[in-house]
Amino acid sequence: MVSTTLMKLVAPCWKPSVEGENSNNRGGDVSGRLDGLLWHKDSGHHVNGDFSMAVIQANNLLEDHSQLESGPLSSLESGPHGTFVGIYDGHGGPEASRFLNEHLFNNFKKFTSENQGMSADVITKAFLATEEEFLSLVKKQWIIKPLLASVGSCCLVGVVCSGLLYIANAGDSRVVLGRLEKTVKQVKAVQLSIEHNASIESVREELRSLHPDDPQIVVLKHKVWRVKGLIQVSRSIGDAYLKRQEFNKEPLLAKFRLSEPFHKPILKAEPTILVQKLYPEDQFLIFASDGLWEQLSSQEAVDIVQNYPRNGIARKLVKAALHEAAKKREMRYSDLKKIDRGVRRHFHDDITVVVLFLDSHLVSRSHWHGPLLSVKGSGGVPAST
């Protein structure tokens, strides 16, 4: 038997020959299963139906984190029950996305309890409280770890509660609803989240209106629109160097420092929120980081979920995205799978997918007596030190 110490030393060198194809995780493993760079929880049950989750690692350190929480949404016994999904797509490092995975839901439950119920305001307060906590951590570690000021994360949250769907987004992750159009007997994709990426003209217009005196607020750099020429997203958690002037100076690396001081945050942490009633025609939700949407359209993803079995459907979406990534580079999927993390980032991003099925007879339930469900999306092998 290979010792645990030896396993830790050699694991980063192993290449996954097949990612997930021989796995058959039918939901018995609460924490999911790891196959090389692929983590997946093929099936499970939440308050309002079934779910499936999958994560593929491309970066040397996984920057995507995610969670699914189902059951009580507050600490009050009489409080609401439902399902909470969080997709946290980090950039500059994993610290902000990991922080969200550890703190956002707890803040959400705290504000739900204080409010004695769910509301859009509860979600906004949870985003902003988590942002403040992360910025406090940046300040605390400023001298010993100034690079933490350049770390941030997109944050996409969905909550199903008492027949209502709440979607909150800061960044460019996306959630898509699969809705049955009875007249044509097809399931159509409906994008629910508003994305905050400088590649979108309306986002650039918003930035220019918020910063009318700054002609360099958005810059086209190497054919890509970036805020201050540095970052594509206009809203995030973290990115302290573009939120507070005190973090945009030495000892932060020169490439992150702006030439002119700023007096109000350049990026925002406030999410855009949508609240809508769920109907029997609403079949499922696909939550994913932008790594999926770089490869698949919303309708392509919905078609896959509609046409294949529920079990392992998130893994199926990840596999479809990898096939597309390989095709774009004129290489075989089997060869792409042999490429290890780090180098893999040149071919595709980290990808996180959560598929939430909405069983109409369960969607309106506000209480249930099943066990509390908590699943955190993890990912491939740790980086070597």
PDB file of N, CA and C in Angstrom, residues 282-346:
ATOM      1  N   ASP A 282     -41.859  25.826 -15.358  1.00  0.00           N
ATOM      2  CA  ASP A 282     -40.440  26.019 -15.047  1.00  0.00           C
ATOM      3  C   ASP A 282     -39.837  24.675 -14.610  1.00  0.00           C
ATOM      4  N   GLN A 283     -39.015  24.106 -15.480  1.00  0.00           N
ATOM      5  CA  GLN A 283     -38.548  22.727 -15.297  1.00  0.00           C
ATOM      6  C   GLN A 283     -37.268  22.602 -14.464  1.00  0.00           C
ATOM      7  N   PHE A 284     -36.286  23.466 -14.744  1.00  0.00           N
ATOM      8  CA  PHE A 284     -34.996  23.348 -14.061  1.00  0.00           C
ATOM      9  C   PHE A 284     -34.205  24.642 -14.211  1.00  0.00           C
ATOM     10  N   LEU A 285     -33.186  24.781 -13.367  1.00  0.00           N
ATOM     11  CA  LEU A 285     -32.269  25.925 -13.400  1.00  0.00           C
ATOM     12  C   LEU A 285     -30.850  25.409 -13.592  1.00  0.00           C
ATOM     13  N   ILE A 286     -30.095  26.068 -14.472  1.00  0.00           N
ATOM     14  CA  ILE A 286     -28.674  25.748 -14.661  1.00  0.00           C
ATOM     15  C   ILE A 286     -27.856  26.938 -14.161  1.00  0.00           C
ATOM     16  N   PHE A 287     -27.162  26.753 -13.046  1.00  0.00           N
ATOM     17  CA  PHE A 287     -26.248  27.765 -12.512  1.00  0.00           C
ATOM     18  C   PHE A 287     -24.838  27.381 -12.955  1.00  0.00           C
ATOM     19  N   ALA A 288     -24.074  28.328 -13.501  1.00  0.00           N
ATOM     20  CA  ALA A 288     -22.709  27.977 -13.898  1.00  0.00           C
ATOM     21  C   ALA A 288     -21.812  29.208 -13.952  1.00  0.00           C
ATOM     22  N   SER A 289     -20.532  28.975 -13.682  1.00  0.00           N
ATOM     23  CA  SER A 289     -19.532  30.020 -13.863  1.00  0.00           C
ATOM     24  C   SER A 289     -19.337  30.242 -15.361  1.00  0.00           C
ATOM     25  N   ASP A 290     -18.679  31.348 -15.716  1.00  0.00           N
ATOM     26  CA  ASP A 290     -18.606  31.696 -17.138  1.00  0.00           C
ATOM     27  C   ASP A 290     -17.785  30.712 -17.953  1.00  0.00           C
ATOM     28  N   GLY A 291     -17.030  29.839 -17.289  1.00  0.00           N
ATOM     29  CA  GLY A 291     -16.284  28.801 -18.005  1.00  0.00           C
ATOM     30  C   GLY A 291     -17.188  27.915 -18.849  1.00  0.00           C
ATOM     31  N   LEU A 292     -18.411  27.662 -18.376  1.00  0.00           N
ATOM     32  CA  LEU A 292     -19.365  26.860 -19.165  1.00  0.00           C
ATOM     33  C   LEU A 292     -19.895  27.666 -20.331  1.00  0.00           C
ATOM     34  N   TRP A 293     -20.269  28.923 -20.059  1.00  0.00           N
ATOM     35  CA  TRP A 293     -20.942  29.743 -21.078  1.00  0.00           C
ATOM     36  C   TRP A 293     -19.986  30.218 -22.155  1.00  0.00           C
ATOM     37  N   GLU A 294     -18.668  30.123 -21.907  1.00  0.00           N
ATOM     38  CA  GLU A 294     -17.687  30.409 -22.960  1.00  0.00           C
ATOM     39  C   GLU A 294     -17.715  29.324 -24.038  1.00  0.00           C
ATOM     40  N   GLN A 295     -18.243  28.152 -23.668  1.00  0.00           N
ATOM     41  CA  GLN A 295     -18.239  27.012 -24.601  1.00  0.00           C
ATOM     42  C   GLN A 295     -19.632  26.655 -25.124  1.00  0.00           C
ATOM     43  N   LEU A 296     -20.668  26.868 -24.309  1.00  0.00           N
ATOM     44  CA  LEU A 296     -22.034  26.466 -24.686  1.00  0.00           C
ATOM     45  C   LEU A 296     -22.974  27.666 -24.612  1.00  0.00           C
ATOM     46  N   SER A 297     -23.936  27.726 -25.521  1.00  0.00           N
ATOM     47  CA  SER A 297     -24.983  28.749 -25.422  1.00  0.00           C
ATOM     48  C   SER A 297     -25.997  28.301 -24.374  1.00  0.00           C
ATOM     49  N   SER A 298     -26.835  29.233 -23.933  1.00  0.00           N
ATOM     50  CA  SER A 298     -27.865  28.905 -22.944  1.00  0.00           C
ATOM     51  C   SER A 298     -28.792  27.813 -23.475  1.00  0.00           C
ATOM     52  N   GLN A 299     -29.203  27.930 -24.736  1.00  0.00           N
ATOM     53  CA  GLN A 299     -30.130  26.941 -25.302  1.00  0.00           C
ATOM     54  C   GLN A 299     -29.462  25.576 -25.463  1.00  0.00           C
ATOM     55  N   GLU A 300     -28.184  25.563 -25.832  1.00  0.00           N
ATOM     56  CA  GLU A 300     -27.467  24.281 -25.952  1.00  0.00           C
ATOM     57  C   GLU A 300     -27.426  23.569 -24.604  1.00  0.00           C
ATOM     58  N   ALA A 301     -27.171  24.325 -23.543  1.00  0.00           N
ATOM     59  CA  ALA A 301     -27.131  23.732 -22.202  1.00  0.00           C
ATOM     60  C   ALA A 301     -28.501  23.200 -21.800  1.00  0.00           C
ATOM     61  N   VAL A 302     -29.549  23.975 -22.063  1.00  0.00           N
ATOM     62  CA  VAL A 302     -30.915  23.546 -21.742  1.00  0.00           C
ATOM     63  C   VAL A 302     -31.285  22.280 -22.520  1.00  0.00           C
ATOM     64  N   ASP A 303     -30.908  22.212 -23.788  1.00  0.00           N
ATOM     65  CA  ASP A 303     -31.209  21.026 -24.606  1.00  0.00           C
ATOM     66  C   ASP A 303     -30.557  19.774 -24.030  1.00  0.00           C
ATOM     67  N   ILE A 304     -29.309  19.914 -23.549  1.00  0.00           N
ATOM     68  CA  ILE A 304     -28.617  18.765 -22.957  1.00  0.00           C
ATOM     69  C   ILE A 304     -29.350  18.280 -21.704  1.00  0.00           C
ATOM     70  N   VAL A 305     -29.724  19.227 -20.836  1.00  0.00           N
ATOM     71  CA  VAL A 305     -30.413  18.848 -19.596  1.00  0.00           C
ATOM     72  C   VAL A 305     -31.766  18.202 -19.898  1.00  0.00           C
ATOM     73  N   GLN A 306     -32.449  18.727 -20.904  1.00  0.00           N
ATOM     74  CA  GLN A 306     -33.763  18.210 -21.256  1.00  0.00           C
ATOM     75  C   GLN A 306     -33.696  16.810 -21.869  1.00  0.00           C
ATOM     76  N   ASN A 307     -32.619  16.521 -22.595  1.00  0.00           N
ATOM     77  CA  ASN A 307     -32.578  15.292 -23.396  1.00  0.00           C
ATOM     78  C   ASN A 307     -31.799  14.139 -22.782  1.00  0.00           C
ATOM     79  N   TYR A 308     -31.230  14.338 -21.599  1.00  0.00           N
ATOM     80  CA  TYR A 308     -30.459  13.267 -20.961  1.00  0.00           C
ATOM     81  C   TYR A 308     -30.979  13.017 -19.542  1.00  0.00           C
ATOM     82  N   PRO A 309     -30.671  11.844 -18.974  1.00  0.00           N
ATOM     83  CA  PRO A 309     -31.147  11.534 -17.617  1.00  0.00           C
ATOM     84  C   PRO A 309     -30.632  12.548 -16.591  1.00  0.00           C
ATOM     85  N   ARG A 310     -31.400  12.730 -15.520  1.00  0.00           N
ATOM     86  CA  ARG A 310     -31.012  13.676 -14.464  1.00  0.00           C
ATOM     87  C   ARG A 310     -29.703  13.288 -13.789  1.00  0.00           C
ATOM     88  N   ASN A 311     -29.542  11.997 -13.541  1.00  0.00           N
ATOM     89  CA  ASN A 311     -28.354  11.539 -12.827  1.00  0.00           C
ATOM     90  C   ASN A 311     -27.089  11.858 -13.627  1.00  0.00           C
ATOM     91  N   GLY A 312     -26.203  12.645 -13.046  1.00  0.00           N
ATOM     92  CA  GLY A 312     -24.942  12.989 -13.707  1.00  0.00           C
ATOM     93  C   GLY A 312     -25.061  14.075 -14.759  1.00  0.00           C
ATOM     94  N   ILE A 313     -26.164  14.828 -14.763  1.00  0.00           N
ATOM     95  CA  ILE A 313     -26.377  15.806 -15.840  1.00  0.00           C
ATOM     96  C   ILE A 313     -25.409  16.992 -15.751  1.00  0.00           C
ATOM     97  N   ALA A 314     -25.001  17.394 -14.544  1.00  0.00           N
ATOM     98  CA  ALA A 314     -24.023  18.484 -14.430  1.00  0.00           C
ATOM     99  C   ALA A 314     -22.690  18.046 -15.025  1.00  0.00           C
ATOM    100  N   ARG A 315     -22.308  16.792 -14.760  1.00  0.00           N
ATOM    101  CA  ARG A 315     -21.076  16.240 -15.339  1.00  0.00           C
ATOM    102  C   ARG A 315     -21.182  16.173 -16.859  1.00  0.00           C
ATOM    103  N   LYS A 316     -22.380  15.872 -17.355  1.00  0.00           N
ATOM    104  CA  LYS A 316     -22.623  15.820 -18.808  1.00  0.00           C
ATOM    105  C   LYS A 316     -22.402  17.197 -19.440  1.00  0.00           C
ATOM    106  N   LEU A 317     -22.855  18.251 -18.763  1.00  0.00           N
ATOM    107  CA  LEU A 317     -22.660  19.612 -19.263  1.00  0.00           C
ATOM    108  C   LEU A 317     -21.173  19.987 -19.283  1.00  0.00           C
ATOM    109  N   VAL A 318     -20.453  19.637 -18.234  1.00  0.00           N
ATOM    110  CA  VAL A 318     -19.018  19.909 -18.181  1.00  0.00           C
ATOM    111  C   VAL A 318     -18.315  19.196 -19.333  1.00  0.00           C
ATOM    112  N   LYS A 319     -18.683  17.925 -19.551  1.00  0.00           N
ATOM    113  CA  LYS A 319     -18.071  17.145 -20.627  1.00  0.00           C
ATOM    114  C   LYS A 319     -18.359  17.774 -21.994  1.00  0.00           C
ATOM    115  N   ALA A 320     -19.583  18.256 -22.199  1.00  0.00           N
ATOM    116  CA  ALA A 320     -19.947  18.904 -23.465  1.00  0.00           C
ATOM    117  C   ALA A 320     -19.105  20.163 -23.679  1.00  0.00           C
ATOM    118  N   ALA A 321     -18.878  20.924 -22.590  1.00  0.00           N
ATOM    119  CA  ALA A 321     -18.057  22.133 -22.683  1.00  0.00           C
ATOM    120  C   ALA A 321     -16.611  21.785 -23.038  1.00  0.00           C
ATOM    121  N   LEU A 322     -16.095  20.704 -22.445  1.00  0.00           N
ATOM    122  CA  LEU A 322     -14.715  20.290 -22.730  1.00  0.00           C
ATOM    123  C   LEU A 322     -14.572  19.825 -24.178  1.00  0.00           C
ATOM    124  N   HIS A 323     -15.585  19.134 -24.694  1.00  0.00           N
ATOM    125  CA  HIS A 323     -15.582  18.730 -26.101  1.00  0.00           C
ATOM    126  C   HIS A 323     -15.478  19.969 -27.008  1.00  0.00           C
ATOM    127  N   GLU A 324     -16.242  21.022 -26.657  1.00  0.00           N
ATOM    128  CA  GLU A 324     -16.218  22.255 -27.445  1.00  0.00           C
ATOM    129  C   GLU A 324     -14.853  22.933 -27.355  1.00  0.00           C
ATOM    130  N   ALA A 325     -14.278  22.949 -26.143  1.00  0.00           N
ATOM    131  CA  ALA A 325     -12.957  23.565 -25.948  1.00  0.00           C
ATOM    132  C   ALA A 325     -11.899  22.847 -26.780  1.00  0.00           C
ATOM    133  N   ALA A 326     -11.977  21.500 -26.817  1.00  0.00           N
ATOM    134  CA  ALA A 326     -11.035  20.712 -27.619  1.00  0.00           C
ATOM    135  C   ALA A 326     -11.214  20.998 -29.106  1.00  0.00           C
ATOM    136  N   LYS A 327     -12.477  21.072 -29.531  1.00  0.00           N
ATOM    137  CA  LYS A 327     -12.781  21.307 -30.944  1.00  0.00           C
ATOM    138  C   LYS A 327     -12.220  22.657 -31.411  1.00  0.00           C
ATOM    139  N   LYS A 328     -12.345  23.677 -30.541  1.00  0.00           N
ATOM    140  CA  LYS A 328     -11.839  25.007 -30.898  1.00  0.00           C
ATOM    141  C   LYS A 328     -10.329  25.008 -31.112  1.00  0.00           C
ATOM    142  N   ARG A 329      -9.628  24.117 -30.411  1.00  0.00           N
ATOM    143  CA  ARG A 329      -8.169  24.038 -30.550  1.00  0.00           C
ATOM    144  C   ARG A 329      -7.749  22.939 -31.519  1.00  0.00           C
ATOM    145  N   GLU A 330      -8.748  22.390 -32.234  1.00  0.00           N
ATOM    146  CA  GLU A 330      -8.509  21.338 -33.229  1.00  0.00           C
ATOM    147  C   GLU A 330      -7.730  20.168 -32.631  1.00  0.00           C
ATOM    148  N   MET A 331      -8.184  19.749 -31.449  1.00  0.00           N
ATOM    149  CA  MET A 331      -7.562  18.613 -30.795  1.00  0.00           C
ATOM    150  C   MET A 331      -8.643  17.644 -30.337  1.00  0.00           C
ATOM    151  N   ARG A 332      -8.221  16.443 -30.007  1.00  0.00           N
ATOM    152  CA  ARG A 332      -9.179  15.439 -29.547  1.00  0.00           C
ATOM    153  C   ARG A 332      -9.488  15.644 -28.065  1.00  0.00           C
ATOM    154  N   TYR A 333     -10.719  15.349 -27.712  1.00  0.00           N
ATOM    155  CA  TYR A 333     -11.149  15.431 -26.311  1.00  0.00           C
ATOM    156  C   TYR A 333     -10.264  14.546 -25.437  1.00  0.00           C
ATOM    157  N   SER A 334      -9.926  13.371 -25.933  1.00  0.00           N
ATOM    158  CA  SER A 334      -9.103  12.433 -25.163  1.00  0.00           C
ATOM    159  C   SER A 334      -7.721  13.016 -24.869  1.00  0.00           C
ATOM    160  N   ASP A 335      -7.212  13.870 -25.785  1.00  0.00           N
ATOM    161  CA  ASP A 335      -5.908  14.505 -25.552  1.00  0.00           C
ATOM    162  C   ASP A 335      -6.022  15.668 -24.568  1.00  0.00           C
ATOM    163  N   LEU A 336      -7.133  16.407 -24.641  1.00  0.00           N
ATOM    164  CA  LEU A 336      -7.351  17.521 -23.708  1.00  0.00           C
ATOM    165  C   LEU A 336      -7.361  17.015 -22.270  1.00  0.00           C
ATOM    166  N   LYS A 337      -7.978  15.859 -22.057  1.00  0.00           N
ATOM    167  CA  LYS A 337      -8.097  15.314 -20.706  1.00  0.00           C
ATOM    168  C   LYS A 337      -6.749  14.943 -20.083  1.00  0.00           C
ATOM    169  N   LYS A 338      -5.744  14.765 -20.921  1.00  0.00           N
ATOM    170  CA  LYS A 338      -4.421  14.396 -20.409  1.00  0.00           C
ATOM    171  C   LYS A 338      -3.612  15.604 -19.949  1.00  0.00           C
ATOM    172  N   ILE A 339      -4.109  16.807 -20.263  1.00  0.00           N
ATOM    173  CA  ILE A 339      -3.383  18.030 -19.894  1.00  0.00           C
ATOM    174  C   ILE A 339      -3.665  18.379 -18.436  1.00  0.00           C
ATOM    175  N   ASP A 340      -2.628  18.634 -17.677  1.00  0.00           N
ATOM    176  CA  ASP A 340      -2.790  18.850 -16.236  1.00  0.00           C
ATOM    177  C   ASP A 340      -3.186  20.299 -15.948  1.00  0.00           C
ATOM    178  N   ARG A 341      -3.626  20.517 -14.714  1.00  0.00           N
ATOM    179  CA  ARG A 341      -4.028  21.841 -14.252  1.00  0.00           C
ATOM    180  C   ARG A 341      -2.894  22.831 -14.461  1.00  0.00           C
ATOM    181  N   GLY A 342      -3.243  24.093 -14.562  1.00  0.00           N
ATOM    182  CA  GLY A 342      -2.237  25.109 -14.856  1.00  0.00           C
ATOM    183  C   GLY A 342      -2.121  25.279 -16.359  1.00  0.00           C
ATOM    184  N   VAL A 343      -1.527  24.306 -17.025  1.00  0.00           N
ATOM    185  CA  VAL A 343      -1.447  24.331 -18.490  1.00  0.00           C
ATOM    186  C   VAL A 343      -2.852  24.259 -19.077  1.00  0.00           C
ATOM    187  N   ARG A 344      -3.735  23.531 -18.401  1.00  0.00           N
ATOM    188  CA  ARG A 344      -5.122  23.354 -18.862  1.00  0.00           C
ATOM    189  C   ARG A 344      -5.844  24.698 -19.014  1.00  0.00           C
ATOM    190  N   ARG A 345      -5.410  25.706 -18.253  1.00  0.00           N
ATOM    191  CA  ARG A 345      -6.083  27.010 -18.293  1.00  0.00           C
ATOM    192  C   ARG A 345      -5.966  27.676 -19.662  1.00  0.00           C
ATOM    193  N   HIS A 346      -4.979  27.272 -20.455  1.00  0.00           N
ATOM    194  CA  HIS A 346      -4.831  27.822 -21.804  1.00  0.00           C
ATOM    195  C   HIS A 346      -5.924  27.308 -22.743  1.00  0.00           C
TER     196      HIS A 346
END
